[in-house]
Amino acid sequence: MLLRLLAVLGLAVVGASAGPTRSSKLVFLNEENWTDIMKGEWMIEFHAPWCPACKDLQKAWNAFADWSDDLGIKVGEVDVTVNPGLSGRFLVTALPTIYHVKDGVFRQYSGARDKNDFISFVEDKKYRVIDPVPDYKHPNSKQMAVVAVFFKLSMAVRDLHNHLVEDKGIPSWASYGLFAGVTLALGCVLGFFIVIIIDQVFPTGPRKAQQAKKSEKKDSKKDSGTESPTKKNGNNNNTKETKKTK
């Protein structure tokens, strides 16, 4: 009897340490399939494996996902450590972050984080009182696509820094110095090209004076090549008068 009780307790401990059971209804979103949320109604959670608050939410979120068919919605999640571009598109600055999406209209959820609260939020259409994300912050807009690229670059730089420090044994200060030098060099090169482009489009100094002289010469040539109508009429009248006198 005692052995059986110990076995049951052991299984309970193992089950608790393994974490909440993942719902089969939960949709994993990534860089390739995230546009699926533009159609229909969704609830999306952004999380990270290292985030304690995200771990606390997992049980309620998976239980909520089990209700997705009954509610007529889809429930998804995004791991920001694997999909930094999506973190940029949605401007995720805190974890966990939850969004409600209906037919391409995005609203950030800020209510209580319990299964029943999520269900009530969808059933009672409480999202109607929340202002939608403005157009300039819309995840599918061009400007947010640019932000997504910068988030990806920042994640790539961080991964490279960790690789240099942890795998190659380079000191942190040396890695930071390397990135600072590369950043300054790229800034100088880009600045040089920008100055050249501006100088070509909006010339200043002697080049501007030369262009002004050229335009004046063109204008004077046009003026000399065309006579005014009054002059032509005057010449015609003079010729008629000379014919009459004859």
Tab-separated table of N, CA, C and O in Angstrom, residues 48 72 97 194 205 221:
chain	number	residue	atom	x	y	z
A	48	ALA	N	7.689	33.929	-24.210
A	48	ALA	CA	9.068	33.459	-24.331
A	48	ALA	C	9.288	32.357	-23.300
A	48	ALA	O	8.700	32.402	-22.207
A	72	GLY	N	-16.125	29.488	-31.661
A	72	GLY	CA	-16.046	29.863	-33.077
A	72	GLY	C	-14.852	30.736	-33.400
A	72	GLY	O	-14.891	31.570	-34.302
A	97	THR	N	2.115	39.180	-24.027
A	97	THR	CA	1.230	40.151	-24.675
A	97	THR	C	0.155	39.385	-25.436
A	97	THR	O	0.461	38.412	-26.137
A	194	ILE	N	24.884	59.554	-48.884
A	194	ILE	CA	23.758	60.481	-48.737
A	194	ILE	C	24.175	61.897	-49.126
A	194	ILE	O	23.428	62.617	-49.801
A	205	GLY	N	26.808	76.335	-54.106
A	205	GLY	CA	28.086	76.954	-54.429
A	205	GLY	C	28.281	77.154	-55.915
A	205	GLY	O	27.347	77.517	-56.649
A	221	LYS	N	18.357	82.564	-75.541
A	221	LYS	CA	18.264	82.010	-76.896
A	221	LYS	C	16.813	81.872	-77.333
A	221	LYS	O	16.459	82.163	-78.469
